[in-house]
């Protein structure tokens, strides 16, 4: 392996959707010397596994601050996708057909009734459908559907195209993208960042963005007692069908139930997920995982049984102990900024994360939106060491 002697104004650790979006946002705000360091290939981990749903309303039970942040980021997508297209020519296939959330049991129906009521009270765009309305919209959903909600503003993006667009945008903006290079530790002197020690040598820098997803807390901070909030991997498995020959299509909307979802892609793929498994860094696809995804997909639409299953995969969602993202400056190590722990919502939260973190670093703007996600919140409760 080549040894390098490099330096950069800002080093971003991790080339997933979060690191790539932040690097681009930094470059757009005029940072000219940004280096992104990726252990393997760009966008090859959780971000590659994602379903690309931008659907905060479909699962939310209250309008808390996190829900509002998610909606804010979702609503940035049309501009974000258009800008990426302009910069790179890549269409990220932002699909605005919307989301249907189906109820099959009495408990499901109670869940959607509650969701409908609070969202209407909060002035959100949501429609209540009976079973025939739902089947008019999606003729192949199961006859057993009792009722449904439609969320017109909950949409989807083709997450792998999004990653390609982000890589291309960063290249065009002059961000240096260093792949096959692992950051082992962060070097500090008297509580200030000096650089990162990598598998290819030392890189000097004064500012580091920690965007290493599920692996963030494996990177150590040398020379100080400071710690990185604990981030744990949570495996999610996915199944992909070929639905190109089904006309009319089996699903035009994202279709959810409380147990699973279907996400149609423009090229005829139909994705179905997922599982939520705290099994460490194991990305295996298991018989049990696929069985559970298939049974939930078949509950939504028995027509799935005719489709060819073309692919399966798994990814590791990065989760902090309270399930919320970790965003902002470290109080212990000057120059260290966190952007990790996006758990189930990293694709959704990418645009707002890019803006908040670039604003913090370049313009020194500490948005009040960051308060709830401070890396210091774990210190006070002592829960996350
Ligand atoms: C099955 C599944 C479905 C999902 N569906 C959705 C969805 O529909 N909508 C949504 O919003 N979110 C979804 N998510 C969640 C979303 O994928 C994640 O929140 C998001 O991808 C996290 O992005 P990230 O950049 O932080 O992490 P990652 O994409 O995992 O990127 C982290 C990068 O850091 C690199 N890295 C790690 N350690 C080092 C090191 N020491 N040195 C250098 N590089 C390092 C890794 O190689 C990796 O490329 C889903 C996730 C899964 C698994």
Coordinates of C-alpha atoms and ligand atoms in Angstrom, one line a residue:
X1 CA 0.0 0.0 0.0
X2 CA 1.3 3.5 -0.9
X3 CA 2.2 5.6 2.1
X4 CA 1.0 9.1 1.7
X5 CA 1.9 12.4 3.3
X6 CA -1.2 14.5 2.8
X7 CA -3.0 17.3 4.4
X8 CA -6.4 19.0 4.0
X9 CA -8.4 21.8 5.6
X10 CA -11.3 19.4 6.3
X11 CA -11.2 15.6 6.4
X12 CA -14.5 13.7 6.1
X13 CA -14.4 10.2 7.4
X14 CA -16.8 7.9 5.5
X15 CA -18.1 7.9 2.0
X16 CA -21.7 7.0 2.6
X17 CA -24.7 9.3 1.8
X18 CA -23.9 11.4 4.9
X19 CA -20.2 11.9 4.2
X20 CA -20.7 12.5 0.5
X21 CA -23.6 15.0 1.1
X22 CA -21.6 16.9 3.7
X23 CA -18.5 17.0 1.5
X24 CA -20.5 18.4 -1.4
X25 CA -22.2 21.0 0.9
X26 CA -18.8 22.1 2.2
X27 CA -17.5 22.5 -1.3
X28 CA -20.6 24.5 -2.4
X29 CA -20.1 26.8 0.5
X30 CA -16.6 27.6 -0.7
X31 CA -14.4 25.1 1.2
X32 CA -11.7 24.4 -1.4
X33 CA -9.6 21.8 0.4
X34 CA -11.9 18.9 1.4
X35 CA -10.7 15.3 1.5
X36 CA -13.1 12.4 2.0
X37 CA -11.5 9.2 3.2
X38 CA -13.4 5.9 2.6
X39 CA -12.3 2.5 3.9
X40 CA -13.7 0.5 0.9
X41 CA -15.7 1.9 -2.0
X42 CA -17.9 5.0 -2.0
X43 CA -21.5 4.4 -1.0
X44 CA -21.1 0.7 -0.5
X45 CA -22.5 0.2 2.9
X46 CA -25.8 1.1 4.6
X47 CA -26.5 3.8 2.0
X48 CA -26.3 1.2 -0.8
X49 CA -28.7 -1.1 1.0
X50 CA -31.4 1.5 1.6
X51 CA -34.9 1.5 0.1
X52 CA -34.8 5.3 -0.5
X53 CA -38.1 6.1 1.2
X54 CA -38.5 9.7 2.2
X55 CA -41.5 9.0 4.3
X56 CA -41.6 10.6 7.8
X57 CA -45.3 10.8 8.0
X58 CA -46.1 7.2 7.3
X59 CA -44.6 5.9 10.6
X60 CA -44.7 8.9 12.9
X61 CA -46.9 9.0 16.0
X62 CA -46.3 12.6 17.1
X63 CA -45.0 15.9 15.7
X64 CA -41.8 16.0 17.8
X65 CA -38.6 17.9 16.9
X66 CA -37.2 14.8 15.1
X67 CA -40.3 14.4 13.0
X68 CA -40.1 18.1 12.0
X69 CA -36.4 17.7 11.1
X70 CA -37.3 14.7 8.9
X71 CA -40.1 16.6 7.2
X72 CA -37.8 19.6 6.6
X73 CA -35.2 17.3 5.0
X74 CA -37.9 15.5 2.9
X75 CA -39.1 18.9 1.6
X76 CA -35.6 19.8 0.6
X77 CA -35.4 16.9 -1.8
X78 CA -37.0 18.5 -5.0
X79 CA -34.4 21.2 -4.9
X80 CA -31.6 18.8 -3.8
X81 CA -32.4 16.4 -6.6
X82 CA -32.7 19.2 -9.2
X83 CA -29.4 20.6 -8.2
X84 CA -27.7 17.3 -8.4
X85 CA -29.1 16.8 -11.8
X86 CA -27.9 20.2 -12.9
X87 CA -24.4 19.5 -11.5
X88 CA -24.0 15.9 -12.8
X89 CA -26.7 15.1 -15.4
X90 CA -27.8 12.2 -13.2
X91 CA -31.5 11.8 -12.5
X92 CA -32.0 10.5 -9.0
X93 CA -35.5 9.4 -9.9
X94 CA -37.3 11.3 -7.1
X95 CA -40.7 9.8 -7.4
X96 CA -43.7 11.8 -6.1
X97 CA -46.5 9.2 -6.4
X98 CA -46.7 9.1 -2.6
X99 CA -47.1 6.4 0.0
X100 CA -50.0 4.2 1.0
X101 CA -50.1 2.7 4.5
X102 CA -52.4 -0.3 4.8
X103 CA -54.3 -1.8 7.8
X104 CA -55.1 -5.5 7.8
X105 CA -56.2 -6.1 11.4
X106 CA -58.2 -4.2 14.0
X107 CA -55.0 -3.2 15.7
X108 CA -53.6 -1.9 12.4
X109 CA -56.8 0.1 11.9
X110 CA -56.6 1.7 15.3
X111 CA -53.0 2.6 14.5
X112 CA -53.9 4.4 11.3
X113 CA -57.0 6.0 12.8
X114 CA -54.8 7.6 15.5
X115 CA -52.2 8.6 12.9
X116 CA -54.8 10.2 10.7
X117 CA -56.3 12.1 13.6
X118 CA -53.1 13.7 14.9
X119 CA -51.8 14.5 11.5
X120 CA -55.0 16.2 10.4
X121 CA -54.9 18.2 13.7
X122 CA -51.3 19.1 12.9
X123 CA -52.3 20.4 9.4
X124 CA -50.4 17.7 7.6
X125 CA -51.3 16.3 4.2
X126 CA -52.9 12.9 4.8
X127 CA -55.9 11.2 3.3
X128 CA -58.1 8.4 4.8
X129 CA -59.2 5.7 2.4
X130 CA -61.6 2.8 2.7
X131 CA -60.6 -0.6 1.2
X132 CA -62.2 0.1 -2.1
X133 CA -60.5 3.5 -2.5
X134 CA -57.2 1.8 -1.6
X135 CA -57.7 -0.9 -4.2
X136 CA -58.7 1.6 -6.8
X137 CA -55.3 3.2 -6.3
X138 CA -53.4 -0.1 -6.2
X139 CA -55.5 -2.9 -7.7
X140 CA -53.2 -5.7 -6.6
X141 CA -53.2 -5.1 -2.9
X142 CA -54.7 -7.9 -0.9
X143 CA -58.5 -8.2 -0.6
X144 CA -58.1 -8.4 3.2
X145 CA -57.2 -4.7 3.4
X146 CA -59.5 -2.9 5.8
X147 CA -58.5 0.7 5.3
X148 CA -55.5 2.8 4.4
X149 CA -53.9 6.2 4.7
X150 CA -52.4 8.0 1.8
X151 CA -49.4 10.3 2.4
X152 CA -49.0 12.3 -0.9
X153 CA -45.8 14.1 0.4
X154 CA -44.0 10.9 1.5
X155 CA -42.0 10.0 -1.6
X156 CA -38.9 8.1 -2.7
X157 CA -35.5 8.5 -4.3
X158 CA -33.5 5.9 -6.1
X159 CA -30.8 5.8 -3.4
X160 CA -28.1 4.2 -5.6
X161 CA -28.5 6.8 -8.2
X162 CA -28.4 9.4 -5.5
X163 CA -25.0 8.0 -4.4
X164 CA -23.7 8.1 -8.0
X165 CA -24.8 11.7 -8.3
X166 CA -23.2 12.7 -5.1
X167 CA -19.9 11.1 -6.1
X168 CA -20.0 12.9 -9.5
X169 CA -20.9 16.2 -7.9
X170 CA -18.0 16.0 -5.4
X171 CA -15.6 15.2 -8.2
X172 CA -16.8 18.1 -10.2
X173 CA -16.5 20.4 -7.2
X174 CA -12.9 19.4 -6.6
X175 CA -13.4 17.3 -3.4
X176 CA -10.7 14.7 -3.2
X177 CA -12.1 11.2 -2.7
X178 CA -9.7 8.7 -1.3
X179 CA -11.0 5.2 -1.3
X180 CA -9.6 1.9 0.1
X181 CA -8.1 3.8 3.0
X182 CA -9.2 3.2 6.6
X183 CA -8.9 5.8 9.3
X184 CA -7.7 4.1 12.4
X185 CA -7.5 7.0 14.9
X186 CA -7.7 10.7 15.3
X187 CA -4.5 12.4 16.5
X188 CA -4.9 15.4 18.9
X189 CA -2.6 17.7 20.7
X190 CA -3.8 19.5 23.8
X191 CA -7.4 18.7 22.9
X192 CA -7.1 20.0 19.3
X193 CA -7.3 17.9 16.2
X194 CA -3.9 17.3 14.4
X195 CA -5.0 14.8 11.8
X196 CA -5.9 11.2 11.2
X197 CA -3.8 8.1 11.1
X198 CA -4.9 5.9 8.2
X199 CA -3.9 2.6 6.7
X200 CA -1.9 4.7 4.1
X201 CA -0.3 7.1 6.5
X202 CA -1.0 10.3 8.4
X203 CA -3.2 13.1 7.0
X204 CA -2.8 16.4 8.7
X205 CA -6.0 18.5 9.2
X206 CA -7.6 20.8 11.7
X207 CA -11.2 19.7 11.1
X208 CA -12.6 16.2 10.9
X209 CA -16.2 15.2 10.1
X210 CA -17.0 11.8 11.6
X211 CA -19.4 10.2 9.1
X212 CA -18.3 6.6 9.4
X213 CA -21.9 5.2 10.0
X214 CA -22.0 2.0 12.1
X215 CA -18.2 2.0 12.4
X216 CA -17.9 5.5 13.9
X217 CA -17.2 4.4 17.5
X218 CA -14.4 2.0 16.4
X219 CA -12.3 5.0 15.5
X220 CA -10.3 6.1 18.5
X221 CA -9.2 9.5 19.6
X222 CA -5.5 9.2 20.5
X223 CA -3.8 11.3 23.1
X224 CA -6.9 12.4 25.0
X225 CA -9.4 10.7 27.2
X226 CA -12.2 11.8 24.8
X227 CA -14.6 9.3 23.5
X228 CA -16.9 8.9 20.5
X229 CA -20.6 8.3 21.2
X230 CA -21.4 4.7 20.9
X231 CA -22.9 3.8 17.5
X232 CA -24.2 0.3 17.0
X233 CA -25.0 -1.5 13.8
X234 CA -28.6 -2.7 13.3
X235 CA -28.9 -5.1 10.4
X236 CA -31.7 -4.7 7.8
X237 CA -32.2 -7.3 5.1
X238 CA -33.9 -6.6 1.7
X239 CA -35.4 -8.6 -1.1
X240 CA -35.7 -7.5 -4.7
X241 CA -38.2 -8.8 -7.3
X242 CA -38.3 -8.3 -11.0
X243 CA -41.7 -6.7 -11.7
X244 CA -41.0 -5.5 -15.2
X245 CA -43.5 -7.9 -16.8
X246 CA -46.4 -7.2 -14.5
X247 CA -48.8 -4.8 -16.3
X248 CA -50.5 -3.0 -14.7
X249 CA -47.8 -2.7 -12.1
X250 CA -48.1 -4.4 -8.8
X251 CA -47.2 -1.2 -6.9
X252 CA -47.0 2.4 -8.1
X253 CA -46.8 3.9 -4.6
X254 CA -44.6 3.0 -1.8
X255 CA -46.9 0.5 0.0
X256 CA -46.5 0.0 3.7
X257 CA -48.1 -2.2 6.3
X258 CA -47.1 -2.1 10.0
X259 CA -44.9 -5.1 9.2
X260 CA -43.2 -4.5 5.9
X261 CA -43.1 -2.4 2.7
X262 CA -42.9 -2.5 -1.0
X263 CA -41.0 0.1 -3.0
X264 CA -41.3 0.1 -6.8
X265 CA -38.4 1.4 -8.9
X266 CA -38.8 3.0 -12.3
X267 CA -36.8 0.2 -14.0
X268 CA -39.2 -2.5 -12.9
X269 CA -37.5 -3.7 -9.7
X270 CA -39.7 -4.0 -6.7
X271 CA -37.9 -3.8 -3.3
X272 CA -39.3 -5.3 -0.1
X273 CA -38.0 -4.9 3.4
X274 CA -37.0 -5.2 6.0
X275 CA -35.7 -6.6 9.3
X276 CA -34.3 -4.8 12.4
X277 CA -31.7 -7.0 13.9
X278 CA -29.0 -6.1 16.5
X279 CA -26.5 -8.8 15.4
X280 CA -23.2 -6.8 15.4
X281 CA -21.3 -6.3 12.2
X282 CA -22.8 -9.4 10.5
X283 CA -24.2 -8.5 7.0
X284 CA -25.4 -12.0 6.2
X285 CA -28.8 -12.5 4.5
X286 CA -30.6 -15.3 6.4
X287 CA -33.4 -17.7 5.7
X288 CA -35.4 -16.3 8.6
X289 CA -34.9 -12.7 7.4
X290 CA -36.0 -13.5 3.9
X291 CA -38.9 -15.6 5.1
X292 CA -40.2 -12.7 7.3
X293 CA -39.8 -10.1 4.5
X294 CA -41.6 -12.4 2.0
X295 CA -44.5 -13.2 4.3
X296 CA -45.1 -9.4 4.9
X297 CA -44.8 -8.7 1.2
X298 CA -47.3 -11.4 0.4
X299 CA -49.7 -10.0 3.1
X300 CA -49.6 -6.7 1.2
X301 CA -50.0 -8.3 -2.2
X302 CA -50.5 -12.0 -2.9
X303 CA -49.5 -11.2 -6.5
X304 CA -45.9 -11.1 -5.3
X305 CA -45.9 -14.9 -5.4
X306 CA -45.6 -14.8 -9.2
X307 CA -42.6 -12.6 -9.3
X308 CA -39.0 -13.7 -9.8
X309 CA -36.8 -13.0 -6.8
X310 CA -33.7 -11.4 -8.3
X311 CA -31.6 -10.2 -5.4
X312 CA -31.2 -10.1 -1.7
X313 CA -28.9 -8.0 0.5
X314 CA -28.3 -6.6 3.9
X315 CA -26.9 -3.4 5.4
X316 CA -26.0 -2.0 8.8
X317 CA -28.0 1.0 10.1
X318 CA -26.0 3.2 12.4
X319 CA -27.9 3.6 15.7
X320 CA -27.0 5.7 18.7
X321 CA -28.4 4.5 22.1
X322 CA -31.4 6.8 21.9
X323 CA -32.0 6.2 18.2
X324 CA -31.4 9.8 17.2
X325 CA -28.7 11.2 15.0
X326 CA -25.4 12.5 16.5
X327 CA -24.8 15.9 14.9
X328 CA -22.5 18.7 15.9
X329 CA -19.1 19.7 17.5
X330 CA -17.4 17.6 20.1
X331 CA -17.0 19.5 23.3
X332 CA -13.9 17.5 24.2
X333 CA -11.9 17.6 21.0
X334 CA -11.6 20.9 19.1
X335 CA -12.1 20.5 15.4
X336 CA -14.1 17.2 15.6
X337 CA -17.6 17.3 14.2
X338 CA -20.0 14.4 14.3
X339 CA -22.5 13.4 11.6
X340 CA -23.5 9.9 12.4
X341 CA -26.2 7.7 13.9
X342 CA -28.8 8.3 11.2
X343 CA -30.2 4.9 11.9
X344 CA -33.3 4.3 9.7
X345 CA -33.3 7.8 8.1
X346 CA -29.9 8.6 6.6
X347 CA -31.2 8.9 3.0
X348 CA -34.1 11.1 4.2
X349 CA -31.9 13.3 6.5
X350 CA -29.0 13.7 4.1
X351 CA -29.9 17.2 2.7
X352 CA -30.6 18.8 6.0
X353 CA -27.5 17.1 7.6
X354 CA -25.3 18.5 4.7
X355 CA -26.7 22.0 5.3
X356 CA -26.5 22.0 9.1
X357 CA -22.9 20.5 9.2
X358 CA -21.5 22.7 6.4
X359 CA -23.1 25.8 8.0
X360 CA -21.5 24.9 11.3
X361 CA -18.1 24.4 9.9
X362 CA -17.9 27.1 7.2
X363 CA -20.1 29.8 8.6
X364 CA -19.9 28.8 12.3
X365 CA -23.7 28.8 12.5
X366 CA -24.9 26.6 15.3
X367 CA -28.5 26.0 14.2
X368 CA -31.0 25.5 17.1
X369 CA -32.0 22.4 15.0
X370 CA -28.8 20.8 16.2
X371 CA -29.5 21.1 20.0
X372 CA -31.3 17.8 20.4
X373 CA -28.6 15.9 18.5
X374 CA -25.5 17.1 20.3
X375 CA -22.7 14.5 20.8
X376 CA -22.5 15.8 24.4
X377 CA -26.0 14.6 25.3
X378 CA -24.6 11.2 26.2
X379 CA -22.2 12.6 28.8
X380 CA -24.9 14.0 31.0
X381 CA -26.7 10.7 31.3
X382 CA -23.5 8.7 31.3
X383 CA -25.4 6.1 29.3
X384 CA -23.3 5.8 26.3
X385 CA -19.7 5.0 27.1
Ligands
LIG1 C1 -32.2 -2.3 4.6 C2 -32.1 -0.9 4.9 C3 -33.1 0.0 4.4 C4 -33.1 1.4 4.6 N1 -34.0 2.2 4.1 C5 -34.0 3.5 4.3 C6 -34.9 4.4 3.7 O1 -35.8 3.9 3.0 N2 -34.8 5.7 3.9 C7 -33.8 6.2 4.7 O2 -33.8 7.5 4.9 N3 -32.9 5.4 5.2 C8 -32.9 4.1 5.0 N4 -32.0 3.3 5.6 C9 -31.0 3.9 6.5 C10 -29.9 4.5 5.7 O3 -29.4 3.5 4.8 C11 -28.7 4.9 6.7 O4 -29.2 5.7 7.7 C12 -27.7 5.7 5.9 O5 -27.3 5.0 4.8 C13 -26.5 6.0 6.8 O6 -25.5 6.6 6.0 P1 -24.0 6.8 6.5 O7 -23.3 7.6 5.4 O8 -24.0 7.4 7.9 O9 -23.5 5.3 6.6 P2 -22.9 4.3 5.5 O10 -23.6 4.4 4.3 O11 -22.8 3.0 6.2 O12 -21.5 4.9 5.2 C14 -20.4 4.9 6.2 C15 -19.2 4.8 5.4 O13 -18.0 4.9 6.3 C16 -17.0 4.1 5.9 N5 -16.1 3.8 7.0 C17 -16.4 3.2 8.1 N6 -15.3 3.2 8.9 C18 -14.3 3.8 8.3 C19 -13.0 4.1 8.6 N7 -12.4 3.8 9.8 N8 -12.2 4.8 7.7 C20 -12.8 5.2 6.5 N9 -14.1 5.0 6.1 C21 -14.9 4.3 7.0 C22 -17.8 2.8 5.4 O14 -17.0 2.0 4.6 C23 -19.0 3.4 4.8 O15 -18.8 3.5 3.4 C24 -32.0 1.9 5.4 C25 -31.0 1.1 5.8 C26 -31.1 -0.3 5.6 C27 -29.9 -1.2 6.1

